[in-house]
Short mmCIF file of C-alpha atoms and ligand atoms in Angstrom, two decimals:
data_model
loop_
_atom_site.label_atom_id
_atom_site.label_comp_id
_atom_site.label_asym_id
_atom_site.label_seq_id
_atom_site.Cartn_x
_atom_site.Cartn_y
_atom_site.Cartn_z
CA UNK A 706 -17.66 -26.23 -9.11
CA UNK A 707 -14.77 -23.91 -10.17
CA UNK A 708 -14.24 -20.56 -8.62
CA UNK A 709 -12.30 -17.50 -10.26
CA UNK A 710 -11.29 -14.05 -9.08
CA UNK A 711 -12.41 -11.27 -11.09
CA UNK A 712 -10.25 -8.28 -10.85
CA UNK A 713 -11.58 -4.74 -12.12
CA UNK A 714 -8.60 -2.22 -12.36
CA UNK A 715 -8.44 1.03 -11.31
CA UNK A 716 -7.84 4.62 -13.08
CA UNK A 717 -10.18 4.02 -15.96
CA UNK A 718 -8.78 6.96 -17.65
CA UNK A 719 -5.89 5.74 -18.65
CA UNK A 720 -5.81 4.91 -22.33
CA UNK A 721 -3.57 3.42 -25.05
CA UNK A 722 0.03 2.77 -23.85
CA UNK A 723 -0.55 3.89 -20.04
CA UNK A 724 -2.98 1.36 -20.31
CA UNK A 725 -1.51 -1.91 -21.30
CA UNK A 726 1.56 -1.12 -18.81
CA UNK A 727 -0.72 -0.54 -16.37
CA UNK A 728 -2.22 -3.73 -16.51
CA UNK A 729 0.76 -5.78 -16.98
CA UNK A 730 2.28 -4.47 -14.02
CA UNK A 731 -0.54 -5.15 -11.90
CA UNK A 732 -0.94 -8.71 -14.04
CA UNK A 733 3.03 -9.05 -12.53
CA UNK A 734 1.51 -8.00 -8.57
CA UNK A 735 -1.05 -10.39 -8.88
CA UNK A 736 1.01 -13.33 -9.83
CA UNK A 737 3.70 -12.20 -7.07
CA UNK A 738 1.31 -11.93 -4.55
CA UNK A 739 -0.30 -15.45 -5.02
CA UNK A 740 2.18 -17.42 -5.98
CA UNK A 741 2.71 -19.09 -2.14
CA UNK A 742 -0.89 -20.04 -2.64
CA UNK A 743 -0.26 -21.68 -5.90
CA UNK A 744 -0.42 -21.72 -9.54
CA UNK A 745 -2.67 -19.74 -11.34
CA UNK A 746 -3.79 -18.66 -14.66
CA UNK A 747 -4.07 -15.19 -15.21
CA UNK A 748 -6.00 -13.32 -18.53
CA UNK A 749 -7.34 -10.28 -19.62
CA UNK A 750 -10.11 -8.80 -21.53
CA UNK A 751 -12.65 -5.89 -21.33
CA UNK A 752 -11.01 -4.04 -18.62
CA UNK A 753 -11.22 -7.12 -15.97
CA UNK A 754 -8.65 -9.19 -15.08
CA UNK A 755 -9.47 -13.58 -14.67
CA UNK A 756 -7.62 -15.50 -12.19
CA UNK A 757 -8.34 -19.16 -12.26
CA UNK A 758 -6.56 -20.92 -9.79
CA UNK A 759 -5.37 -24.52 -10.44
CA UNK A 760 -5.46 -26.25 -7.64
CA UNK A 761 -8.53 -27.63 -5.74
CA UNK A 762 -7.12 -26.49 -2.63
CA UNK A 763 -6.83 -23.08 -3.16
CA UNK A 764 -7.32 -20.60 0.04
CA UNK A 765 -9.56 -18.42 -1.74
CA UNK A 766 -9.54 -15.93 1.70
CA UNK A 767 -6.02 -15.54 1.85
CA UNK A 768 -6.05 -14.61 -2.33
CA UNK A 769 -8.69 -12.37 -1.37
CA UNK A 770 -7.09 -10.30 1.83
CA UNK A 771 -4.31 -10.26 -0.68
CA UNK A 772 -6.12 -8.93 -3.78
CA UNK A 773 -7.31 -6.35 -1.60
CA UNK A 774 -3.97 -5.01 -1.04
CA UNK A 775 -2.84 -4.83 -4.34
CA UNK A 776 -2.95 -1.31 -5.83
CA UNK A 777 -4.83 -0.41 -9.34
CA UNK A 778 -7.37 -2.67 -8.28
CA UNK A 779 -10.56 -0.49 -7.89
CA UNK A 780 -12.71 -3.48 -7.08
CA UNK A 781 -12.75 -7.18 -7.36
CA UNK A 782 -15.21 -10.31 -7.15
CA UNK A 783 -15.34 -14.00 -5.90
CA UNK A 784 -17.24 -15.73 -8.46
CA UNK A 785 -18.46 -19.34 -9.37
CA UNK A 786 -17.77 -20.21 -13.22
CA UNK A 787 -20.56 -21.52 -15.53
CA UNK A 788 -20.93 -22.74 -19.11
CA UNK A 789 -22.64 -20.16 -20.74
CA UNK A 790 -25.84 -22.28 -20.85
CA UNK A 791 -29.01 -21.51 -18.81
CA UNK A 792 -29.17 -25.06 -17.34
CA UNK A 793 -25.87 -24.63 -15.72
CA UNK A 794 -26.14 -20.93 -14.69
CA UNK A 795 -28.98 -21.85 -12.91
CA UNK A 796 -26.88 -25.22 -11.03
CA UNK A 797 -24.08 -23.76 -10.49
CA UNK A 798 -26.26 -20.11 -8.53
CA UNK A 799 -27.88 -22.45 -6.61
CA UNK A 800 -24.91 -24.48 -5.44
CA UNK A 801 -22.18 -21.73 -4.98
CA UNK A 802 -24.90 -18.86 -3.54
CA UNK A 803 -26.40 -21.96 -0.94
CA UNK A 804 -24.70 -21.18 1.90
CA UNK A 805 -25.28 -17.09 1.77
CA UNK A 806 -28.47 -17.44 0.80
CA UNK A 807 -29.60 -19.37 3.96
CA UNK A 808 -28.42 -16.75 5.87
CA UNK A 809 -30.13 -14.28 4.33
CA UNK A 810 -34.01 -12.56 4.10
CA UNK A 811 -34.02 -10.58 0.65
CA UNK A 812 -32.19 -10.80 -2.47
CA UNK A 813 -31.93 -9.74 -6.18
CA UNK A 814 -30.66 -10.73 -9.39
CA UNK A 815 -28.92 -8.24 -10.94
CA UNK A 816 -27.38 -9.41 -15.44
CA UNK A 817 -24.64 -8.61 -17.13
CA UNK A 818 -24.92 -9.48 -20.35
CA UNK A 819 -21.13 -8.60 -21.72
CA UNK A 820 -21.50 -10.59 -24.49
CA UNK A 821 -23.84 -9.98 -26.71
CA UNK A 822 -24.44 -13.33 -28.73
CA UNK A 823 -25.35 -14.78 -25.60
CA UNK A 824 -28.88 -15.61 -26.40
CA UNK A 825 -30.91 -15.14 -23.64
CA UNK A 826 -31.37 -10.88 -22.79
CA UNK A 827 -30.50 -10.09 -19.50
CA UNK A 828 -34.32 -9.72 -17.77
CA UNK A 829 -34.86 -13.16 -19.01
CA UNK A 830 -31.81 -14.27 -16.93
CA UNK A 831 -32.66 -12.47 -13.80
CA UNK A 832 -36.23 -13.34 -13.96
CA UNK A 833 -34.79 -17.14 -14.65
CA UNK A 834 -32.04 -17.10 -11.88
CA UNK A 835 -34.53 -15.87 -9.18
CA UNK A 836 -37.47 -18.23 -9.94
CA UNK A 837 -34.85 -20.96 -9.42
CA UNK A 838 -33.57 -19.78 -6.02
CA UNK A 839 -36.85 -18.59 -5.31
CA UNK A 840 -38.23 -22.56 -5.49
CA UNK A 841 -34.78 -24.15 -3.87
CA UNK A 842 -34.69 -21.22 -0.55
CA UNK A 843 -38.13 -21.09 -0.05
CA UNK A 844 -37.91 -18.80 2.97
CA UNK A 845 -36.42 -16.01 0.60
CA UNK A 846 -37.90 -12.89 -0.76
CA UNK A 847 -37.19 -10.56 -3.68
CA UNK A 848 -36.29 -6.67 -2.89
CA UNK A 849 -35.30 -4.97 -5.79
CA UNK A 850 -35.00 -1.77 -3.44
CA UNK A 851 -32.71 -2.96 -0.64
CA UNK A 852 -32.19 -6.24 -0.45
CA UNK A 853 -30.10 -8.23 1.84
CA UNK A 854 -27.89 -9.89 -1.28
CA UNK A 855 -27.48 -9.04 -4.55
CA UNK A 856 -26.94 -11.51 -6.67
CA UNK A 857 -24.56 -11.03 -10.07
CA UNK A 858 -24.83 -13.10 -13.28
CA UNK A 859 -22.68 -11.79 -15.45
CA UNK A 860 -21.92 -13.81 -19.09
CA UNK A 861 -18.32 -12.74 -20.33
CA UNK A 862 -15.99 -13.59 -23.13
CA UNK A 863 -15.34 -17.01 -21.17
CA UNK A 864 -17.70 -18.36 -19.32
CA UNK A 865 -20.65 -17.20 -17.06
CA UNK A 866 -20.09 -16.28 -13.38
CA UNK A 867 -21.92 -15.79 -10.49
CA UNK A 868 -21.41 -13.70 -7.69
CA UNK A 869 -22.79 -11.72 -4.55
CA UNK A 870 -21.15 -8.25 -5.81
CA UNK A 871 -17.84 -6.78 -5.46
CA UNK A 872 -15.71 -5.85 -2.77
CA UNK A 873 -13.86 -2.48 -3.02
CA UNK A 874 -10.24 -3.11 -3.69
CA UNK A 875 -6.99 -0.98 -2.73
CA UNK A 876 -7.43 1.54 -5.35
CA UNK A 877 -4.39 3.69 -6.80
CA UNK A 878 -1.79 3.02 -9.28
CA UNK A 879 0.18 -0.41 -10.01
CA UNK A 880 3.80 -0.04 -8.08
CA UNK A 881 5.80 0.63 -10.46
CA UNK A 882 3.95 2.62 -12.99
CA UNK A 883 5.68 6.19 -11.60
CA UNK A 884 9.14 5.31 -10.91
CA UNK A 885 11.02 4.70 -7.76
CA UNK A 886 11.52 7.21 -4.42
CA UNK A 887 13.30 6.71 -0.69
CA UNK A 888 11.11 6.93 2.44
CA UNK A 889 13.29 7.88 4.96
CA UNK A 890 11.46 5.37 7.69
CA UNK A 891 11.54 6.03 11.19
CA UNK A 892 10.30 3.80 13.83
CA UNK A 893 7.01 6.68 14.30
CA UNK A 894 3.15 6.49 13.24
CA UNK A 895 4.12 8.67 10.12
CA UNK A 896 6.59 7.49 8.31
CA UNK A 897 5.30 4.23 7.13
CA UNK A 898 2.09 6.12 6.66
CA UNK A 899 3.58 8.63 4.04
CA UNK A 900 5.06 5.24 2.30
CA UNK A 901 2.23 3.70 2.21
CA UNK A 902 0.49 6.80 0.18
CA UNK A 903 3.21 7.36 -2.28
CA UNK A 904 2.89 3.59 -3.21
CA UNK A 905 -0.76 3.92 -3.66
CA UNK A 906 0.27 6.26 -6.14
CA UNK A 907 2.23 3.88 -7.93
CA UNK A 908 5.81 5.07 -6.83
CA UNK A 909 8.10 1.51 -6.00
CA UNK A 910 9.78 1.96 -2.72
CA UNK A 911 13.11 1.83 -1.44
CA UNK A 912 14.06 2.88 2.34
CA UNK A 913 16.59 4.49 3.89
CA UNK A 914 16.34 4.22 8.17
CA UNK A 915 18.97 6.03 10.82
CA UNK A 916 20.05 3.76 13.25
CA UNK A 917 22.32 4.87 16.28
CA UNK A 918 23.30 2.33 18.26
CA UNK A 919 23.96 2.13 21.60
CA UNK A 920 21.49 4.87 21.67
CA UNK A 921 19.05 3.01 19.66
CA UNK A 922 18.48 -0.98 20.26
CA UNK A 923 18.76 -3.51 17.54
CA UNK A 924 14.90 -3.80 18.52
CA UNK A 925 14.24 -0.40 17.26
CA UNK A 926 15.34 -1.50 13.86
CA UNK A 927 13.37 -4.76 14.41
CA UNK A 928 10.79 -2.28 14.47
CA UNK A 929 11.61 -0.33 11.11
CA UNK A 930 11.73 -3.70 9.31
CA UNK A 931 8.30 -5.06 10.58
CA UNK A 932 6.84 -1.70 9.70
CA UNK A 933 8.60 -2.27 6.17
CA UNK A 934 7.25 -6.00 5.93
CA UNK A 935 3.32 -4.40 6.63
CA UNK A 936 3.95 -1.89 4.20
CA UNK A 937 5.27 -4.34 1.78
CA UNK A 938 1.86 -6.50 2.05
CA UNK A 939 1.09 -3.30 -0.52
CA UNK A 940 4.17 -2.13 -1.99
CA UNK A 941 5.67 -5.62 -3.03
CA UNK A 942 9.31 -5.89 -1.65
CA UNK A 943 11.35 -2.86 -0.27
CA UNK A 944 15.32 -2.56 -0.49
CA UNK A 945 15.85 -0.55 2.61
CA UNK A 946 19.65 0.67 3.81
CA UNK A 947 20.45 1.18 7.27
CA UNK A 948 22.47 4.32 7.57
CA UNK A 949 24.84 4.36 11.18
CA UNK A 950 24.53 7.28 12.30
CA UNK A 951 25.88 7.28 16.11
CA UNK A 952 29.06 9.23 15.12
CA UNK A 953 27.23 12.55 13.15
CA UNK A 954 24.66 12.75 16.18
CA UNK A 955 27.46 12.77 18.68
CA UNK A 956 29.60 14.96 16.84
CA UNK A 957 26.51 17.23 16.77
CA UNK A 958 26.01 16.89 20.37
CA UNK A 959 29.51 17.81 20.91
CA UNK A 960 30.07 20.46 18.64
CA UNK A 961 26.91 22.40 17.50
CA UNK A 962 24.69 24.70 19.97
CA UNK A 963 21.84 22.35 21.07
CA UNK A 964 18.76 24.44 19.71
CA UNK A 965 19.76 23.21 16.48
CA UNK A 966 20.64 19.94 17.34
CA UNK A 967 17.34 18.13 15.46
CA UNK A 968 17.61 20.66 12.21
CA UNK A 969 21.40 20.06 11.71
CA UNK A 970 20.57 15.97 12.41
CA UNK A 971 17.47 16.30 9.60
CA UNK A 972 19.87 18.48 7.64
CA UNK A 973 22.22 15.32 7.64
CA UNK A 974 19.58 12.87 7.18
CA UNK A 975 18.49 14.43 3.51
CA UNK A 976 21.71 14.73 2.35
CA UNK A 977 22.74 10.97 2.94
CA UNK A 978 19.19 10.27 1.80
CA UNK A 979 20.00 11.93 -1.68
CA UNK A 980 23.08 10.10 -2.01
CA UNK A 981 21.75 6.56 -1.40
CA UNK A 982 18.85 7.80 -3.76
CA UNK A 983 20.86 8.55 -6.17
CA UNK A 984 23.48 5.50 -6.09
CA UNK A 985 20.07 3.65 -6.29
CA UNK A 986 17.88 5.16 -9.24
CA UNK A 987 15.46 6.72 -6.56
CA UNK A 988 14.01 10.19 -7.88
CA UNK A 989 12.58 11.79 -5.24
CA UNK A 990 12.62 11.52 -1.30
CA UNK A 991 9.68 10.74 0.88
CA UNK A 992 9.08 11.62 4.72
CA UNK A 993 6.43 11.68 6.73
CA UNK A 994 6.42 15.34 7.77
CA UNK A 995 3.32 17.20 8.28
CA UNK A 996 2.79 21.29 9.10
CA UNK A 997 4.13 21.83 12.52
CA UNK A 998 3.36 18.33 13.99
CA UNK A 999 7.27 19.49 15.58
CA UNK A 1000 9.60 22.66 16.10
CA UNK A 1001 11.68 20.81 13.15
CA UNK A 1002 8.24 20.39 11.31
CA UNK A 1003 7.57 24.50 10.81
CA UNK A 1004 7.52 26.00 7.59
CA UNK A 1005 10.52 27.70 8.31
CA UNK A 1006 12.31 24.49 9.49
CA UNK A 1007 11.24 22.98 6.58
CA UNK A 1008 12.95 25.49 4.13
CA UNK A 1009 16.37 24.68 6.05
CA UNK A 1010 16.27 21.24 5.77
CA UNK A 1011 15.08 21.03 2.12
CA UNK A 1012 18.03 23.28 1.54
CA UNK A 1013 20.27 20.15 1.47
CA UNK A 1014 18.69 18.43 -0.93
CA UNK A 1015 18.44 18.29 -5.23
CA UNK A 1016 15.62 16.16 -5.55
CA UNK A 1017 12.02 16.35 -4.87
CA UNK A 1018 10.82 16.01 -1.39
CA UNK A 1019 7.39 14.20 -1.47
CA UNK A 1020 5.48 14.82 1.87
CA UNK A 1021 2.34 13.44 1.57
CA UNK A 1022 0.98 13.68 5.10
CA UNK A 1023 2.11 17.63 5.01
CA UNK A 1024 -1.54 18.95 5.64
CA UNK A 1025 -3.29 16.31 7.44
CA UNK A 1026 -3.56 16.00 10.83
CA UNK A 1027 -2.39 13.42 13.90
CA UNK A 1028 -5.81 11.98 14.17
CA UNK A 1029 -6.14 11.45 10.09
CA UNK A 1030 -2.47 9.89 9.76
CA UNK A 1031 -3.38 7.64 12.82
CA UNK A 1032 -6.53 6.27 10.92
CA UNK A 1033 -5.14 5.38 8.10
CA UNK A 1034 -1.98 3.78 10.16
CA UNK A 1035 -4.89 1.68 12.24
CA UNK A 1036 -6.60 0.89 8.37
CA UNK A 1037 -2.70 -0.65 7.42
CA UNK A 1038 -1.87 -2.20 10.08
CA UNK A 1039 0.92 -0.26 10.95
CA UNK A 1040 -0.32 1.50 14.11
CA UNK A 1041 0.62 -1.34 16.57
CA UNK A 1042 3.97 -1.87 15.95
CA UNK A 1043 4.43 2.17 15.56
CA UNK A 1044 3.14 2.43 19.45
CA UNK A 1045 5.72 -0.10 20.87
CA UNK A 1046 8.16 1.61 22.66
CA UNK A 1047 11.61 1.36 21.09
CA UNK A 1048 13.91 4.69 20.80
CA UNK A 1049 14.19 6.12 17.31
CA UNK A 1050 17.79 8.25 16.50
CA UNK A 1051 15.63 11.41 16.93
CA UNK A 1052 14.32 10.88 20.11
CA UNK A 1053 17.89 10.40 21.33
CA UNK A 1054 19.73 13.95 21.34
CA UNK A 1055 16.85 15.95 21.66
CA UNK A 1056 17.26 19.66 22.52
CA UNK A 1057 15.15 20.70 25.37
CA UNK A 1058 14.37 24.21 23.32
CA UNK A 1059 14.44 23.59 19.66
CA UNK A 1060 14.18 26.58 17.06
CA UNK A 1061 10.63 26.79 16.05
CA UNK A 1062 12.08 29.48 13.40
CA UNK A 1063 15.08 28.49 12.61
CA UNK A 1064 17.63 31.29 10.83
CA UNK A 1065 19.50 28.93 7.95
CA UNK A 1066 22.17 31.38 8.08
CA UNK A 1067 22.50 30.58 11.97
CA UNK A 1068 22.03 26.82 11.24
CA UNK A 1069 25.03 26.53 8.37
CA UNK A 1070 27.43 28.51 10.97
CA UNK A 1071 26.86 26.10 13.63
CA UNK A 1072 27.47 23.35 11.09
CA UNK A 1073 30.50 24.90 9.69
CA UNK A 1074 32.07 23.41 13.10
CA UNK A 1075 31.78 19.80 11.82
CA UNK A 1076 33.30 17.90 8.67
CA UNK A 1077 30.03 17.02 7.29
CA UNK A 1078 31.78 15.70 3.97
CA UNK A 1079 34.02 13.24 5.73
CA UNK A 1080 31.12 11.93 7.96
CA UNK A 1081 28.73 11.82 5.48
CA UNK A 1082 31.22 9.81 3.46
CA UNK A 1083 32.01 7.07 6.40
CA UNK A 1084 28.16 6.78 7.33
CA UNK A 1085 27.16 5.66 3.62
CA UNK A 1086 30.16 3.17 3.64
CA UNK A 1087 29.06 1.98 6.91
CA UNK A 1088 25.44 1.30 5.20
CA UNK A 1089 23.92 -2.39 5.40
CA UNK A 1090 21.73 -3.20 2.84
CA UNK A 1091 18.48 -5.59 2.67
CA UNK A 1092 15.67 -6.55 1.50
CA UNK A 1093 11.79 -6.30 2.92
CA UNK A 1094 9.34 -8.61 1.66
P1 ATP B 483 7.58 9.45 12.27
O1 ATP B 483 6.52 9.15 12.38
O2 ATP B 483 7.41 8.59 11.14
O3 ATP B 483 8.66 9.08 13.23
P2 ATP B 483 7.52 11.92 13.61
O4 ATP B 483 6.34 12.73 13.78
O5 ATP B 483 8.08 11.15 14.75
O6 ATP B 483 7.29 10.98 12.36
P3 ATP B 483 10.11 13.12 13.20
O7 ATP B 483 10.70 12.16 14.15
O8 ATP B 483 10.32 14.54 13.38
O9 ATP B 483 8.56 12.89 12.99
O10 ATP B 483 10.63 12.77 11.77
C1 ATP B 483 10.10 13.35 10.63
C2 ATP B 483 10.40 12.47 9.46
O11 ATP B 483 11.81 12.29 9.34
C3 ATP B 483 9.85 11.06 9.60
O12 ATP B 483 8.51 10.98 9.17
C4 ATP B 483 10.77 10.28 8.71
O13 ATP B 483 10.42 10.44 7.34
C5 ATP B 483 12.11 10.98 8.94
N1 ATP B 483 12.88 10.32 10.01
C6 ATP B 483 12.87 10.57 11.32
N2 ATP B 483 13.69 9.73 11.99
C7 ATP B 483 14.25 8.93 11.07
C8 ATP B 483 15.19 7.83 11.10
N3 ATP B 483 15.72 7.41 12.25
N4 ATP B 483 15.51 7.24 9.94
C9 ATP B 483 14.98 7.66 8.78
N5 ATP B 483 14.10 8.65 8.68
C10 ATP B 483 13.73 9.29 9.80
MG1 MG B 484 9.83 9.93 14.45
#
């Protein structure tokens, strides 16, 4: 018996062009994310997408915990192939749906009859399919109201295939489809949060992360790049640059009244963020603020960090709170290693009364005391470069 993923995409409204890059990026995801497992062949037609695999020892869980990563995929199916006969429809249900249907009370038969020359009309097949379990599982039942299975015979361009319905997929847009942006990553609960979103969104990700050692251990960046490797599981591989960023914090420290300490740091942190965005192709940046979660996270603090910067800031956790941000970081499997315990750069020099309403007036004065060109300049030729996968 052969088996075959069935792939339905995502964002049905997308037409002509849009639509054909669309799928052939997420064709390109697919064949990237499976490849360890083996070779595959990979078509198209009426808006789903066939994977065969090759090999007899396929791990069809692991392709499916990865399919179900991969976003534009709205919703996808494990299915047994058939000739498009009845004879071998009926074989192949009863052999492939054996083992769930023992398990089970209540089922129905649900046909798809995609194409049309197939002669027998899609009651015929349910009504067909279900006497035949029906006589082989004699312990089951039909519900046509709420079954326990349902059971999916659908006869496409080519071949048959049965299944026991689909399981939702990642939704969202194929990485890739809307260009490339920087998360600045910190070790936290948001950041990788906020990545994950943007790449839902179909935005390809590259990361920038502030390290400041001593302060910060080489297990704090440990940290960033496991949270980049879970995030990648979605995203596909992640070029992230590690910025050093010991001497601006303790020139800070040293030179700039301490209330402002964390706004003249984030101040910093966008500007070498632009740069690095902009040596790499990167449109926009991404962070994972949200609407006073922090004194540096007011609207007000906002407006002077933003000041620094000439791109668009994406914040897509701005109006969502902790407890949301922390589900979907459980849901991604980013929430444990955000909890261990390692020191991020911010956490470091942090003022013991920060400006809730900062003055950006007040804030450029105190930075006038630094030479914010010159350090910028060393940090990004200090940056190390590698990638996530
Ligand atoms: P995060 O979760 O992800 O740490 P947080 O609530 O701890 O969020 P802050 O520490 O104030 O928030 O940081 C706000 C945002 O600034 C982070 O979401 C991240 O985008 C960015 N950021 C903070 N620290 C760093 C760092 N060391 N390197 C890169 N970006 C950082
Ligand atoms: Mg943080």
């Amino acid at each position: 018996m052969r088996e075959i993923l069935l792939i339905k995409n995502g964002e049905l409204a997308l037409k002509g062009l849009n639509r054909s890059t669309f799928e052939d990026t997420l064709i390109r995801h697919i064949r990237r994310s499976l490849k360890p497992l083996g070779e595959v062949k990979i078509r198209k037609a009426q808006s789903t997408i066939y994977i065969e695999p090759q090999s007899e020892f396929f791990d069809y869980d692991e392709a499916a915990d990865r399919i179900s990563r991969i976003f534009g995929i709205a919703a996808f199916s494990r299915a047994a192939v058939a000739e498009k006969d009845m004879e071998s429809i009926l074989a192949v249900a009863e052999e492939f749906l054996a083992p769930r249907l023992r398990e089970i009370a209540t089922f129905k038969v649900e046909a798809k009859r995609a194409d049309k020359r197939f002669p027998v009309q899609s009651p015929e097949i349910c009504r067909e399919v279900g006497g035949r379990l029906l006589s082989r599982f004699p312990h089951l039942q039909v519900d046509v109201h709420n079954p326990d299975e349902v059971v999916v015979v659908e006869v496409r361009d080519f071949g048959a295939y049965i299944h026991c319905g689909q399981q939702p997929g990642a939704g969202g847009m194929p990485v890739g489809t809307a260009g490339k942006a920087s998360i600045l990553i910190s070790g936290g609960i948001d950041s990788p949060v906020a990545a994950w979103m943007m790449a839902k969104r179909g935005i390809n990700l590259d990361a920038v992360h502030f390290a400041s050692p001593p302060y910060t251990s080489p297990r704090a960046e440990q940290k960033v790049i496991d949270l980049l490797r879970q995030v990648a599981k979605y995203s596909g591989p992640i070029r992230l640059e590690i910025v050093p960023f010991t001497e601006i914090q303790e020139q800070i420290g040293q030179h700039c009244p301490e209330e402002y300490f964390t706004l003249i740091m984030r101040r910093f942190m966008m500007e070498i963020a632009e740069g690095l965005a902009r040596r790499s192709g990167s449109l926009a940046l991404i962070t994972g603020e949200s609407v006073g979660q922090v004194a540096s996270q007011t609207l007000k603090a906002l407006c002077v960090t933003d000041e620094m910067v000439h791109m668009p800031v994406f914040r897509p956790l701005i109006g969502m709170d902790k407890s949301e941000i922390i589900r979907i970081s459980r849901k991604i499997e980013t929430f444990e290693i955000s909890t261990l315990p390692y020191e991020d750069c911010c956490t470091v020099f942090t003022p013991k009364h920060p400006r809730t309403r900062p003055d950006a007036e007040r804030v450029r004065q105190a930075e006038a005391a630094l030479d914010r060109q010159a350090l910028i300049e060393k940090a990004i030729s200090g940056v190390r470069a590698l990638l996530v996968e």
